[in-house]
Short mmCIF file of C-alpha atoms (C1' of nucleotides) in Angstrom, two decimals:
data_model
loop_
_atom_site.label_atom_id
_atom_site.label_comp_id
_atom_site.label_asym_id
_atom_site.label_seq_id
_atom_site.Cartn_x
_atom_site.Cartn_y
_atom_site.Cartn_z
CA MET A 1 7.52 22.91 -18.96
CA ILE A 2 9.39 21.73 -16.34
CA ARG A 3 13.05 22.06 -17.34
CA ARG A 4 15.57 19.69 -15.70
CA GLU A 5 18.39 17.04 -16.16
CA SER A 6 17.96 13.51 -14.90
CA ILE A 7 20.76 12.74 -12.40
CA ARG A 8 22.03 9.65 -14.94
CA THR A 9 22.71 12.49 -17.30
CA VAL A 10 24.13 15.07 -14.99
CA LEU A 11 26.73 12.40 -14.12
CA ARG A 12 27.47 10.10 -17.13
CA GLN A 13 27.43 13.71 -19.88
CA GLY A 14 27.27 16.44 -17.43
CA SER A 15 30.27 18.97 -18.37
CA VAL A 16 32.28 20.40 -15.25
CA GLY A 17 31.56 24.11 -15.11
CA SER A 18 28.13 23.71 -16.95
CA THR A 19 24.75 24.93 -14.84
CA THR A 20 22.06 22.42 -14.79
CA THR A 21 18.70 21.68 -12.54
CA VAL A 22 17.68 18.57 -10.84
CA TYR A 23 15.08 17.19 -8.99
CA GLY A 24 14.85 14.34 -6.73
CA TRP A 25 14.19 12.79 -3.26
CA VAL A 26 16.73 13.62 -0.44
CA ARG A 27 18.18 10.24 0.73
CA THR A 28 20.48 11.80 3.23
CA ALA A 29 21.33 15.10 4.11
CA ARG A 30 24.41 16.54 6.35
CA VAL A 31 24.34 20.00 7.97
CA SER A 32 27.80 21.40 9.42
CA SER A 33 28.68 24.97 10.19
CA LYS A 34 29.94 26.25 6.72
CA VAL A 35 28.72 23.59 4.37
CA ALA A 36 25.87 21.54 4.16
CA PHE A 37 25.50 18.20 1.48
CA ALA A 38 22.45 16.31 0.28
CA ALA A 39 22.43 13.15 -1.35
CA ILE A 40 19.43 13.06 -3.95
CA ASN A 41 18.06 10.51 -5.85
CA ASP A 42 15.52 10.42 -9.12
CA GLY A 43 15.64 7.00 -9.94
CA SER A 44 16.95 7.61 -13.43
CA CYS A 45 19.77 5.51 -11.96
CA PHE A 46 21.70 3.66 -8.99
CA GLN A 47 23.74 6.84 -7.91
CA ASN A 48 22.55 9.73 -5.82
CA LEU A 49 23.98 13.34 -7.11
CA GLN A 50 25.81 15.03 -4.14
CA VAL A 51 24.33 18.67 -3.82
CA VAL A 52 26.58 21.31 -1.70
CA PHE A 53 25.09 23.62 -0.02
CA ASP A 54 27.36 27.14 1.29
CA ARG A 55 25.93 28.24 4.36
CA ASP A 56 26.09 31.78 3.71
CA LEU A 57 23.92 31.49 0.88
CA PHE A 58 21.19 29.20 2.18
CA ALA A 59 19.34 29.85 5.25
CA HIS A 60 19.28 27.77 8.19
CA GLU A 61 15.25 27.46 7.85
CA GLN A 62 15.34 26.36 4.10
CA LEU A 63 18.17 23.47 5.02
CA ALA A 64 16.18 22.31 7.79
CA GLY A 65 13.46 21.14 4.79
CA LEU A 66 16.44 18.54 3.59
CA MET A 67 14.87 15.83 5.66
CA THR A 68 15.18 11.95 4.27
CA GLY A 69 12.28 11.64 1.73
CA ALA A 70 11.83 15.26 0.78
CA CYS A 71 11.22 15.89 -2.66
CA VAL A 72 13.62 18.75 -3.77
CA ARG A 73 14.70 21.26 -6.90
CA ALA A 74 18.36 22.09 -7.16
CA GLU A 75 20.03 24.34 -9.07
CA GLY A 76 23.69 24.88 -9.69
CA THR A 77 26.83 24.15 -11.21
CA ILE A 78 28.25 20.71 -12.07
CA VAL A 79 32.08 20.88 -10.42
CA GLU A 80 34.64 17.94 -9.95
CA SER A 81 34.27 16.76 -6.45
CA PRO A 82 36.86 16.60 -3.73
CA GLY A 83 35.61 13.62 -2.03
CA ARG A 84 36.47 10.40 -2.47
CA GLU A 85 32.96 9.01 -2.76
CA GLN A 86 31.73 10.63 -6.02
CA THR A 87 33.55 12.06 -9.17
CA HIS A 88 31.10 14.92 -9.61
CA GLU A 89 29.15 17.10 -7.35
CA LEU A 90 26.60 20.04 -7.80
CA HIS A 91 27.22 23.31 -6.26
CA ALA A 92 23.62 24.77 -5.53
CA THR A 93 22.84 28.19 -6.23
CA SER A 94 19.37 27.53 -5.45
CA LEU A 95 17.10 25.07 -3.69
CA GLU A 96 13.29 24.46 -3.49
CA ILE A 97 11.83 21.92 -1.01
CA VAL A 98 8.89 20.77 -3.82
CA GLY A 99 7.37 18.28 -1.25
CA PRO A 100 8.25 18.38 1.86
CA VAL A 101 8.34 15.54 4.97
CA ASP A 102 7.25 15.49 8.35
CA ASP A 103 8.76 13.16 10.97
CA ALA A 104 6.14 10.92 10.49
CA TYR A 105 7.73 9.70 6.95
CA PRO A 106 8.50 5.92 7.60
CA LEU A 107 11.81 5.61 5.61
CA GLN A 108 14.81 6.33 7.07
CA LYS A 109 18.35 6.48 5.44
CA LYS A 110 19.43 3.09 7.01
CA ARG A 111 18.34 -0.53 6.15
CA HIS A 112 14.86 -1.74 6.50
CA SER A 113 13.60 -5.21 6.78
CA LEU A 114 11.92 -6.49 3.46
CA GLU A 115 9.15 -7.35 5.60
CA PHE A 116 8.38 -3.55 6.84
CA LEU A 117 8.84 -2.32 3.59
CA ARG A 118 6.17 -4.89 1.98
CA THR A 119 3.68 -3.17 3.84
CA MET A 120 3.87 0.07 2.13
CA PRO A 121 4.34 -0.83 -1.79
CA HIS A 122 3.60 2.57 -2.65
CA LEU A 123 6.68 4.07 -0.66
CA ARG A 124 9.11 1.25 -1.06
CA PRO A 125 10.38 2.18 -4.65
CA ARG A 126 11.95 5.04 -3.15
CA THR A 127 14.49 2.71 -1.72
CA ASN A 128 17.78 1.39 -3.24
CA THR A 129 16.71 -1.95 -3.11
CA PHE A 130 12.97 -1.54 -5.03
CA ALA A 131 14.33 0.86 -7.48
CA SER A 132 17.11 -1.38 -8.31
CA VAL A 133 14.85 -4.27 -8.91
CA PHE A 134 12.23 -2.23 -10.99
CA ARG A 135 15.25 -0.97 -13.22
CA VAL A 136 16.20 -4.86 -13.59
CA ARG A 137 12.71 -5.51 -14.33
CA HIS A 138 12.52 -3.40 -16.91
CA HIS A 139 15.70 -4.20 -18.40
CA LEU A 140 15.28 -7.62 -18.48
CA SER A 141 11.91 -7.17 -20.24
CA LEU A 142 13.41 -5.75 -22.92
CA ALA A 143 15.76 -8.23 -23.25
CA ILE A 144 13.44 -10.59 -23.53
CA HIS A 145 11.81 -9.01 -26.39
CA ARG A 146 14.85 -8.43 -27.99
CA PHE A 147 16.02 -11.74 -27.95
CA PHE A 148 12.57 -13.22 -29.70
CA ASP A 149 12.93 -10.34 -32.07
CA GLU A 150 16.50 -11.22 -32.79
CA GLU A 151 15.83 -14.99 -33.28
CA GLY A 152 12.81 -14.58 -35.68
CA PHE A 153 9.84 -15.34 -33.27
CA TYR A 154 6.24 -12.86 -33.46
CA TYR A 155 5.39 -11.30 -29.83
CA VAL A 156 1.49 -12.75 -29.88
CA GLN A 157 -1.30 -11.37 -27.29
CA PRO A 158 -3.43 -14.31 -26.31
CA PRO A 159 -6.55 -13.40 -24.62
CA LEU A 160 -6.38 -13.07 -20.66
CA ILE A 161 -9.91 -14.34 -20.56
CA THR A 162 -10.45 -17.39 -21.44
CA SER A 163 -12.98 -20.44 -21.58
CA SER A 164 -11.20 -23.32 -20.23
CA ASP A 165 -8.62 -24.27 -17.81
CA ALA A 166 -5.21 -24.67 -19.18
CA GLU A 167 -4.44 -28.79 -18.17
CA GLY A 168 -2.26 -28.86 -15.50
CA ALA A 169 -1.85 -25.82 -14.40
CA GLY A 170 -3.67 -24.50 -11.10
CA GLU A 171 -6.49 -23.24 -9.95
CA THR A 172 -8.48 -20.56 -11.69
CA PHE A 173 -10.31 -17.13 -10.81
CA GLN A 174 -13.51 -17.21 -12.45
CA VAL A 175 -15.16 -13.93 -14.13
CA THR A 176 -18.33 -13.07 -13.92
CA THR A 177 -20.92 -10.43 -14.08
CA LEU A 178 -23.51 -12.13 -12.25
CA PRO A 179 -24.81 -10.71 -9.02
CA LEU A 180 -23.24 -12.68 -6.59
CA HIS A 181 -25.73 -12.00 -3.78
CA ASP A 182 -28.55 -13.31 -6.14
CA VAL A 183 -27.15 -16.16 -8.45
CA PRO A 184 -29.56 -17.42 -10.98
CA MET A 185 -29.88 -21.11 -11.19
CA LYS A 186 -31.43 -23.68 -13.36
CA ASP A 187 -31.95 -27.35 -12.65
CA GLY A 188 -29.93 -26.87 -9.56
CA LYS A 189 -26.77 -25.25 -11.41
CA VAL A 190 -25.95 -22.11 -12.03
CA ASP A 191 -27.22 -20.61 -15.21
CA PHE A 192 -24.15 -19.49 -17.09
CA SER A 193 -26.29 -18.47 -20.27
CA GLN A 194 -27.43 -15.27 -18.36
CA ASP A 195 -23.67 -14.67 -17.59
CA PHE A 196 -21.55 -11.68 -19.60
CA PHE A 197 -20.17 -14.57 -22.19
CA ARG A 198 -23.46 -16.82 -21.76
CA ALA A 199 -21.01 -19.54 -20.53
CA PRO A 200 -18.28 -19.83 -17.39
CA ALA A 201 -15.15 -17.57 -17.75
CA PHE A 202 -12.02 -17.91 -16.07
CA MET A 203 -8.85 -15.77 -16.03
CA SER A 204 -6.08 -17.19 -18.44
CA VAL A 205 -3.76 -19.62 -16.27
CA SER A 206 -1.42 -20.52 -19.17
CA ALA A 207 -1.08 -18.69 -23.00
CA GLN A 208 -0.06 -22.06 -24.10
CA LEU A 209 -2.92 -23.56 -25.73
CA GLU A 210 -3.84 -20.06 -27.39
CA ALA A 211 0.02 -19.93 -28.37
CA GLU A 212 0.28 -23.34 -30.04
CA PRO A 213 -2.42 -22.29 -33.22
CA LEU A 214 -0.24 -18.98 -33.68
CA ALA A 215 3.08 -21.28 -33.83
CA LEU A 216 1.25 -23.38 -36.31
CA ALA A 217 0.56 -20.52 -38.89
CA LEU A 218 3.66 -18.03 -37.85
CA GLY A 219 6.20 -20.47 -37.16
CA LYS A 220 7.48 -19.15 -33.97
CA VAL A 221 5.50 -16.97 -31.56
CA TYR A 222 6.25 -16.16 -28.01
CA THR A 223 3.75 -14.60 -25.55
CA PHE A 224 4.95 -12.09 -22.34
CA GLY A 225 2.11 -11.27 -20.10
CA PRO A 226 0.08 -11.42 -16.85
CA THR A 227 -1.07 -14.73 -15.67
CA PHE A 228 -3.64 -15.50 -12.74
CA ARG A 229 -3.70 -18.24 -10.42
CA ALA A 230 -5.81 -18.99 -7.59
CA ASP A 231 -3.89 -21.16 -5.64
CA PRO A 232 -4.12 -20.96 -1.92
CA SER A 233 -0.42 -21.75 -2.14
CA ASP A 234 1.82 -19.45 0.54
CA THR A 235 5.14 -19.60 -0.45
CA ARG A 236 7.98 -17.04 -0.92
CA THR A 237 8.12 -18.12 -4.88
CA HIS A 238 4.00 -18.00 -5.41
CA CYS A 239 1.69 -15.33 -6.30
CA ALA A 240 -1.88 -14.66 -7.76
CA GLU A 241 -1.07 -12.81 -10.61
CA PHE A 242 2.31 -12.83 -12.04
CA TRP A 243 4.16 -12.76 -15.61
CA MET A 244 4.93 -15.66 -18.19
CA ILE A 245 6.83 -16.33 -21.09
CA GLU A 246 5.54 -18.69 -23.38
CA PRO A 247 7.22 -19.27 -26.52
CA GLU A 248 6.05 -21.99 -28.94
CA MET A 249 7.70 -23.22 -32.41
CA ALA A 250 6.75 -25.34 -35.22
CA PHE A 251 9.54 -27.36 -36.51
CA PHE A 252 11.49 -27.56 -33.07
CA ASP A 253 11.69 -30.64 -31.37
CA LEU A 254 13.17 -31.29 -27.51
CA GLU A 255 16.91 -30.74 -28.33
CA ASP A 256 15.84 -27.15 -30.18
CA ASN A 257 13.69 -26.46 -27.58
CA MET A 258 16.86 -26.81 -24.70
CA ALA A 259 19.01 -25.31 -26.96
CA LEU A 260 16.78 -22.10 -27.17
CA ILE A 261 16.07 -21.96 -23.56
CA GLU A 262 20.16 -21.96 -23.20
CA ARG A 263 20.34 -19.36 -25.56
CA PHE A 264 17.52 -17.19 -24.12
CA MET A 265 19.30 -17.45 -20.38
CA ARG A 266 22.77 -16.38 -21.93
CA TYR A 267 20.98 -13.17 -23.64
CA CYS A 268 19.30 -12.26 -20.67
CA ALA A 269 22.48 -12.79 -18.39
CA ASN A 270 24.58 -10.86 -20.93
CA TYR A 271 22.13 -7.99 -21.34
CA LEU A 272 21.61 -7.41 -17.56
CA MET A 273 25.46 -7.86 -16.98
CA GLU A 274 25.71 -4.86 -19.42
CA HIS A 275 23.13 -2.68 -18.86
CA CYS A 276 22.57 -2.61 -14.63
CA ALA A 277 25.88 -3.37 -13.59
CA ASP A 278 25.39 -1.14 -10.44
CA GLU A 279 22.30 -2.95 -9.58
CA ILE A 280 24.16 -6.09 -10.13
CA ASP A 281 26.97 -4.83 -7.69
CA PHE A 282 24.42 -3.83 -5.17
CA PHE A 283 22.34 -7.15 -5.20
CA GLU A 284 25.87 -8.91 -4.72
CA ARG A 285 27.14 -6.88 -1.67
CA PHE A 286 23.72 -6.88 0.36
CA TYR A 287 21.56 -9.98 -0.83
CA GLU A 288 23.32 -13.04 -2.79
CA LYS A 289 27.10 -12.95 -2.66
CA GLU A 290 27.31 -15.54 -4.90
CA LEU A 291 25.48 -13.49 -7.47
CA LYS A 292 28.10 -12.46 -10.40
CA GLU A 293 29.15 -16.54 -10.14
CA ARG A 294 25.57 -17.20 -10.95
CA TYR A 295 25.91 -15.32 -14.04
CA ARG A 296 29.34 -16.60 -14.88
CA MET A 297 27.21 -20.10 -14.59
CA ILE A 298 24.74 -19.00 -17.13
CA GLN A 299 27.33 -17.33 -19.61
CA GLU A 300 29.84 -20.04 -19.75
CA ASN A 301 28.65 -22.90 -18.95
CA GLU A 302 26.20 -25.62 -20.45
CA PHE A 303 23.48 -26.03 -18.22
CA GLY A 304 23.36 -29.65 -16.39
CA ARG A 305 21.52 -32.20 -18.73
CA ILE A 306 19.68 -35.07 -16.87
CA THR A 307 16.91 -37.51 -17.72
CA TYR A 308 14.20 -38.09 -15.49
CA ARG A 309 15.57 -41.86 -14.98
CA GLU A 310 18.77 -40.61 -14.23
CA ALA A 311 17.81 -38.17 -11.83
CA MET A 312 16.00 -40.83 -10.13
CA LYS A 313 18.65 -42.99 -9.47
CA LEU A 314 20.98 -40.37 -8.69
CA LEU A 315 18.16 -39.52 -5.99
CA THR A 316 17.76 -43.02 -4.78
CA GLU A 317 21.67 -43.96 -4.89
CA SER A 318 22.42 -40.49 -2.83
CA GLY A 319 22.24 -42.00 0.53
CA ARG A 320 20.52 -38.91 1.54
CA SER A 321 17.02 -39.53 3.44
CA PHE A 322 14.54 -37.42 1.54
CA ASP A 323 11.36 -36.24 3.57
CA THR A 324 9.56 -37.47 0.34
CA VAL A 325 10.71 -40.80 -0.88
CA PRO A 326 11.91 -40.28 -4.88
CA LYS A 327 9.76 -42.89 -6.73
CA TRP A 328 9.33 -43.76 -10.39
CA GLY A 329 6.19 -42.43 -11.47
CA GLU A 330 6.19 -39.30 -9.07
CA ASP A 331 7.42 -35.59 -9.55
CA PHE A 332 10.07 -34.32 -8.06
CA SER A 333 9.36 -32.61 -4.61
CA SER A 334 11.60 -29.51 -3.91
CA GLU A 335 14.22 -30.61 -1.65
CA HIS A 336 14.65 -33.19 -4.43
CA GLN A 337 15.13 -30.02 -6.88
CA ARG A 338 16.97 -28.40 -4.71
CA TYR A 339 19.80 -31.36 -4.29
CA LEU A 340 19.54 -31.99 -8.21
CA ALA A 341 20.20 -28.17 -8.83
CA GLY A 342 22.11 -26.90 -5.97
CA ASP A 343 24.23 -29.91 -4.37
CA VAL A 344 24.90 -32.43 -7.66
CA PHE A 345 25.33 -29.89 -10.38
CA GLY A 346 25.63 -26.53 -8.67
CA LYS A 347 24.45 -24.93 -11.88
CA PRO A 348 20.40 -25.14 -13.27
CA VAL A 349 19.99 -28.19 -15.03
CA PHE A 350 17.83 -29.69 -17.59
CA ILE A 351 15.72 -32.73 -16.78
CA THR A 352 14.13 -34.41 -19.52
CA ASP A 353 11.71 -37.52 -20.28
CA PHE A 354 9.37 -37.50 -17.88
CA ALA A 355 7.47 -40.46 -16.43
CA ALA A 356 4.53 -39.86 -18.61
CA THR A 357 1.99 -40.27 -15.40
CA VAL A 358 3.50 -36.82 -13.84
CA LYS A 359 3.07 -34.68 -16.98
CA PRO A 360 0.06 -33.13 -18.90
CA PHE A 361 -1.51 -35.26 -22.07
CA TYR A 362 0.03 -32.70 -24.42
CA MET A 363 3.34 -33.52 -23.91
CA ARG A 364 4.64 -36.03 -26.66
CA LEU A 365 5.09 -39.45 -26.01
CA ASN A 366 8.40 -41.42 -26.39
CA ASP A 367 8.81 -44.58 -28.43
CA ASP A 368 9.38 -46.33 -25.20
CA MET A 369 5.64 -45.62 -24.46
CA GLU A 370 6.09 -44.69 -20.99
CA THR A 371 8.05 -41.34 -20.89
CA VAL A 372 7.28 -38.14 -22.41
CA ALA A 373 9.27 -35.37 -24.54
CA GLY A 374 9.16 -32.99 -21.83
CA VAL A 375 11.87 -30.50 -19.93
CA ASP A 376 12.12 -28.86 -16.57
CA LEU A 377 14.79 -26.31 -15.94
CA PHE A 378 15.45 -26.56 -11.95
CA ALA A 379 17.86 -23.60 -10.74
CA PRO A 380 19.49 -23.65 -7.42
CA VAL A 381 17.42 -21.62 -4.73
CA VAL A 382 14.59 -20.61 -6.46
CA GLY A 383 13.60 -24.02 -8.14
CA GLU A 384 11.75 -24.95 -11.05
CA LEU A 385 12.22 -21.95 -13.72
CA VAL A 386 11.27 -23.16 -16.93
CA GLY A 387 8.94 -26.04 -17.80
CA GLY A 388 8.27 -27.07 -21.64
CA SER A 389 8.11 -30.24 -24.13
CA GLN A 390 8.12 -31.28 -27.55
CA ARG A 391 3.94 -31.07 -27.86
CA GLU A 392 2.17 -34.46 -29.34
CA GLU A 393 1.47 -33.79 -33.06
CA ARG A 394 0.11 -37.45 -33.79
CA LEU A 395 -4.03 -37.14 -33.41
CA ASP A 396 -4.38 -40.64 -32.37
CA VAL A 397 -1.73 -40.46 -29.51
CA LEU A 398 -3.17 -37.46 -28.28
CA GLU A 399 -6.73 -38.59 -28.15
CA ARG A 400 -5.45 -41.84 -26.40
CA ARG A 401 -3.76 -39.89 -24.00
CA ALA A 402 -6.44 -37.11 -22.92
CA SER A 403 -8.96 -39.80 -22.89
CA GLU A 404 -6.72 -41.84 -20.07
CA GLN A 405 -6.20 -38.41 -18.08
CA ARG A 406 -10.42 -38.16 -18.63
CA LEU A 407 -10.58 -34.49 -19.90
CA ASP A 408 -13.54 -33.10 -21.55
CA MET A 409 -13.18 -33.73 -25.34
CA GLU A 410 -15.35 -30.64 -26.56
CA ILE A 411 -13.47 -28.00 -24.79
CA TYR A 412 -9.98 -29.19 -26.40
CA GLY A 413 -11.85 -29.44 -30.01
CA TRP A 414 -9.89 -27.10 -31.88
CA PHE A 415 -6.78 -28.10 -29.83
CA MET A 416 -7.38 -31.75 -32.02
CA GLU A 417 -8.17 -29.96 -35.15
CA LEU A 418 -4.88 -28.48 -34.82
CA ARG A 419 -3.51 -32.41 -35.45
CA ARG A 420 -5.88 -33.31 -37.70
CA TRP A 421 -5.01 -30.65 -40.48
CA GLY A 422 -1.51 -29.91 -41.41
CA SER A 423 0.19 -31.16 -38.21
CA ALA A 424 3.55 -30.19 -37.54
CA PRO A 425 5.90 -31.15 -35.02
CA HIS A 426 6.70 -28.20 -32.40
CA SER A 427 7.61 -27.64 -28.87
CA GLY A 428 7.25 -24.67 -26.34
CA PHE A 429 8.29 -23.50 -22.81
CA GLY A 430 7.04 -21.41 -20.03
CA LEU A 431 9.03 -19.34 -17.97
CA GLY A 432 7.78 -17.27 -14.95
CA PHE A 433 9.09 -14.05 -15.19
CA GLU A 434 9.75 -13.19 -11.54
CA ARG A 435 11.52 -16.58 -10.90
CA LEU A 436 13.70 -15.72 -13.48
CA LEU A 437 14.23 -12.02 -11.89
CA MET A 438 14.71 -13.40 -8.44
CA TYR A 439 17.40 -15.72 -10.07
CA LEU A 440 19.01 -13.01 -11.41
CA THR A 441 18.67 -10.31 -8.72
CA GLY A 442 19.39 -12.51 -5.89
CA MET A 443 15.94 -11.35 -4.21
CA GLU A 444 14.30 -14.53 -2.08
CA ASN A 445 10.79 -13.38 -2.20
CA ILE A 446 8.51 -12.89 -5.17
CA ARG A 447 6.93 -10.34 -3.08
CA ASP A 448 10.13 -8.14 -3.62
CA VAL A 449 10.43 -8.30 -7.53
CA LEU A 450 6.39 -7.42 -8.17
CA PRO A 451 5.49 -3.63 -7.72
CA PHE A 452 2.36 -4.86 -6.12
CA PRO A 453 2.05 -8.15 -5.34
CA ARG A 454 -0.90 -10.15 -4.86
CA THR A 455 -1.18 -13.28 -2.96
CA SER A 456 -3.46 -15.16 -1.34
CA GLY A 457 -5.34 -13.12 1.64
CA ARG A 458 -3.34 -10.26 0.75
CA MET A 459 -3.57 -7.27 -1.70
CA PHE A 460 -0.11 -5.88 -0.94
"C1'" U B 1 -4.43 -26.03 5.02
"C1'" C B 2 -0.51 -28.32 8.03
"C1'" C B 3 5.00 -27.48 10.46
"C1'" U B 4 7.55 -24.02 12.57
"C1'" C B 5 10.04 -19.22 14.38
"C1'" G B 6 8.65 -14.84 15.60
"C1'" G B 7 5.64 -9.89 17.30
"C1'" U B 8 9.15 -4.65 22.88
"C1'" A B 9 10.04 3.24 20.85
"C1'" G B 10 8.69 5.59 14.07
"C1'" C B 11 13.06 1.63 12.47
"C1'" U B 12 16.81 -2.25 13.89
"C1'" C B 13 17.73 -4.82 18.26
"C1'" A B 14 18.70 -5.78 23.71
"C1'" A B 15 16.62 -6.81 28.43
"C1'" U B 16 20.27 -13.10 32.99
"C1'" U B 17 16.78 -18.44 36.75
"C1'" G B 18 9.52 -14.44 36.66
"C1'" G B 19 11.78 -8.97 40.72
"C1'" U B 20 12.75 -0.84 38.78
"C1'" A B 21 11.57 -1.74 29.93
"C1'" G B 22 17.21 -0.10 27.47
"C1'" A B 23 20.58 1.45 23.24
"C1'" G B 24 21.93 2.75 17.89
"C1'" C B 25 19.35 4.84 14.25
"C1'" G B 26 15.32 8.46 13.05
"C1'" G B 27 12.66 13.31 15.19
"C1'" G B 28 13.21 18.24 18.10
"C1'" U B 29 17.21 21.85 20.72
"C1'" G B 30 22.30 23.27 20.45
"C1'" G B 31 27.56 22.74 18.35
"C1'" C B 32 31.30 21.45 14.69
"C1'" U B 33 35.69 24.52 8.43
"C1'" G B 34 34.58 19.40 2.72
"C1'" U B 35 31.03 15.41 4.88
"C1'" U B 36 30.48 10.01 2.69
"C1'" A B 37 24.21 5.79 5.67
"C1'" A B 38 29.38 12.22 9.04
"C1'" C B 39 30.51 13.77 14.28
"C1'" C B 40 29.69 15.62 19.47
"C1'" A B 41 26.16 17.27 23.57
"C1'" C B 42 21.05 17.59 25.42
"C1'" U B 43 15.79 16.05 24.64
"C1'" A B 44 11.11 13.88 23.63
"C1'" G B 45 9.35 9.14 22.56
"C1'" G B 46 6.24 2.68 25.37
"C1'" U B 47 -1.04 -0.30 27.40
"C1'" U B 48 5.92 -4.88 25.26
"C1'" G B 49 0.14 -7.11 19.03
"C1'" G B 50 -5.06 -8.26 21.22
"C1'" G B 51 -8.13 -10.81 25.06
"C1'" G B 52 -7.83 -14.16 29.19
"C1'" G B 53 -5.64 -16.83 33.16
"C1'" U B 54 -1.49 -18.30 36.92
"C1'" U B 55 1.62 -15.72 40.53
"C1'" C B 56 3.11 -10.69 45.94
"C1'" A B 57 5.11 -9.75 40.91
"C1'" A B 58 4.53 -11.42 33.74
"C1'" G B 59 8.12 -8.72 27.95
"C1'" U B 60 9.12 -13.35 30.33
"C1'" C B 61 4.99 -19.12 32.18
"C1'" C B 62 0.19 -20.91 30.28
"C1'" C B 63 -4.98 -20.85 27.00
"C1'" U B 64 -7.27 -18.34 23.07
"C1'" C B 65 -7.34 -15.04 18.93
"C1'" C B 66 -4.61 -11.56 15.22
"C1'" C B 67 -0.22 -10.48 11.91
"C1'" G B 68 4.40 -11.62 9.82
"C1'" G B 69 8.72 -14.93 8.43
"C1'" G B 70 10.67 -19.72 7.07
"C1'" G B 71 9.53 -25.03 5.36
"C1'" A B 72 5.63 -28.59 3.24
"C1'" G B 73 2.00 -29.75 -0.30
"C1'" C B 74 0.64 -27.58 -5.62
"C1'" C B 75 2.91 -25.21 -9.08
"C1'" A B 76 5.92 -20.68 -12.92
#
RNA sequence: UCCUCGGUAGCUCAAUUGGUAGAGCGGGUGGCUGUUAACCACUAGGUUGGGGGUUCAAGUCCCUCCCGGGGAGCCA
């Protein structure tokens, strides 16, 4: 058994005068004639531990192993530090170079570009930036589970392999065991009866369709899992494999839905402020100067609220010349989103009651017969964070809208049956986990908040 | 897929109208009585993304391909 204390434990609970053993990776080392210093980090917290070496006790060759990136074990006494930058440090009595590095080690103690670090996903977690991102990612995940648990939701796990392409979502990855060099054909088409499921199968692009039946039995449910999109879109906010949170609630209308989204965002912001203070300080210093203002905006203010109709009016009367002209019956472009969330409101803003033509068939038709009870939450910088709606619970209306959008009713058979027997008003939303993480860390590329990002054309 | 900007030492970047490729960091060697991404001295390190072209002469101009950043479209 390896005996050691984490640096987090040493710095937060270690008592002066006690001895301890730590393991960690060298961030930087300074050797002078009488004394040497090494800052080591084991990932347990943002701070490094300063280890001090009396040069009378350590051979020159041994200290030469304290190169940036080397894994070391240090044993010693915890003392108060005379230095300004840390309250405590470790006076070493022994040092072992557990995993040495040579001069080809690519990470230096100075700052690297994010582009360079993207080429080495196996090493970049050893940087302040990525270790912080992944610690925040952990805490945000926990915050999400806690929030929904406290709100009385059940965590459900819909399948990742599905039979249907969720309406409105993007392109799918197909799952097959058919031999790609010799695909069986029948009547000029692929013979899926010979495939694993005896039918075409896809990676899930949304859990919503499967979440609805669970909500209409358990009341309030949420999903939190990976989602796969084969869109060729190459942008800083898109990824082929990402995580989504998709709550679905019986007996929630659109107002209830929005109130839930607001409580959710506030809970996450509060939780991270409490658990990731060092990381948030770091991100504010190096990545997003207004980061804490962003948190305050979520914690202390109601989000903006505006209908699609009002938003269109605002855009057309703004006097701005947009590349895409805003037009009733069409969706907002990203410059429209940026204008509304960034310039007009300066905080996240709900857009509600969209023209029915821009939203999928399952959103509830409003009494005006031309808008639907959908809601999008646009945030400055990252754009669309949340998309949700009150679902259409009236069978006749749902069937009419589905046929208007020329959907294959066979695939949606069971979805229709939910409305045929014991139908209930219900709502839900979907939230991109990585986009939320981007918003709350200030990172501006989705590839930098995923440990091993998968994007079109690149597996790293 | 389209538009746009870029690719120079391991990293971050310089290099005037086309005229001898440099610096800081990192590495090596030595020095320094407690440093804070320490400091001082010396040193090694380059087919300027690949290929082709113009020119007496190309990192610099032209063509083409590759790779990366940003934007558009689509979406979360």
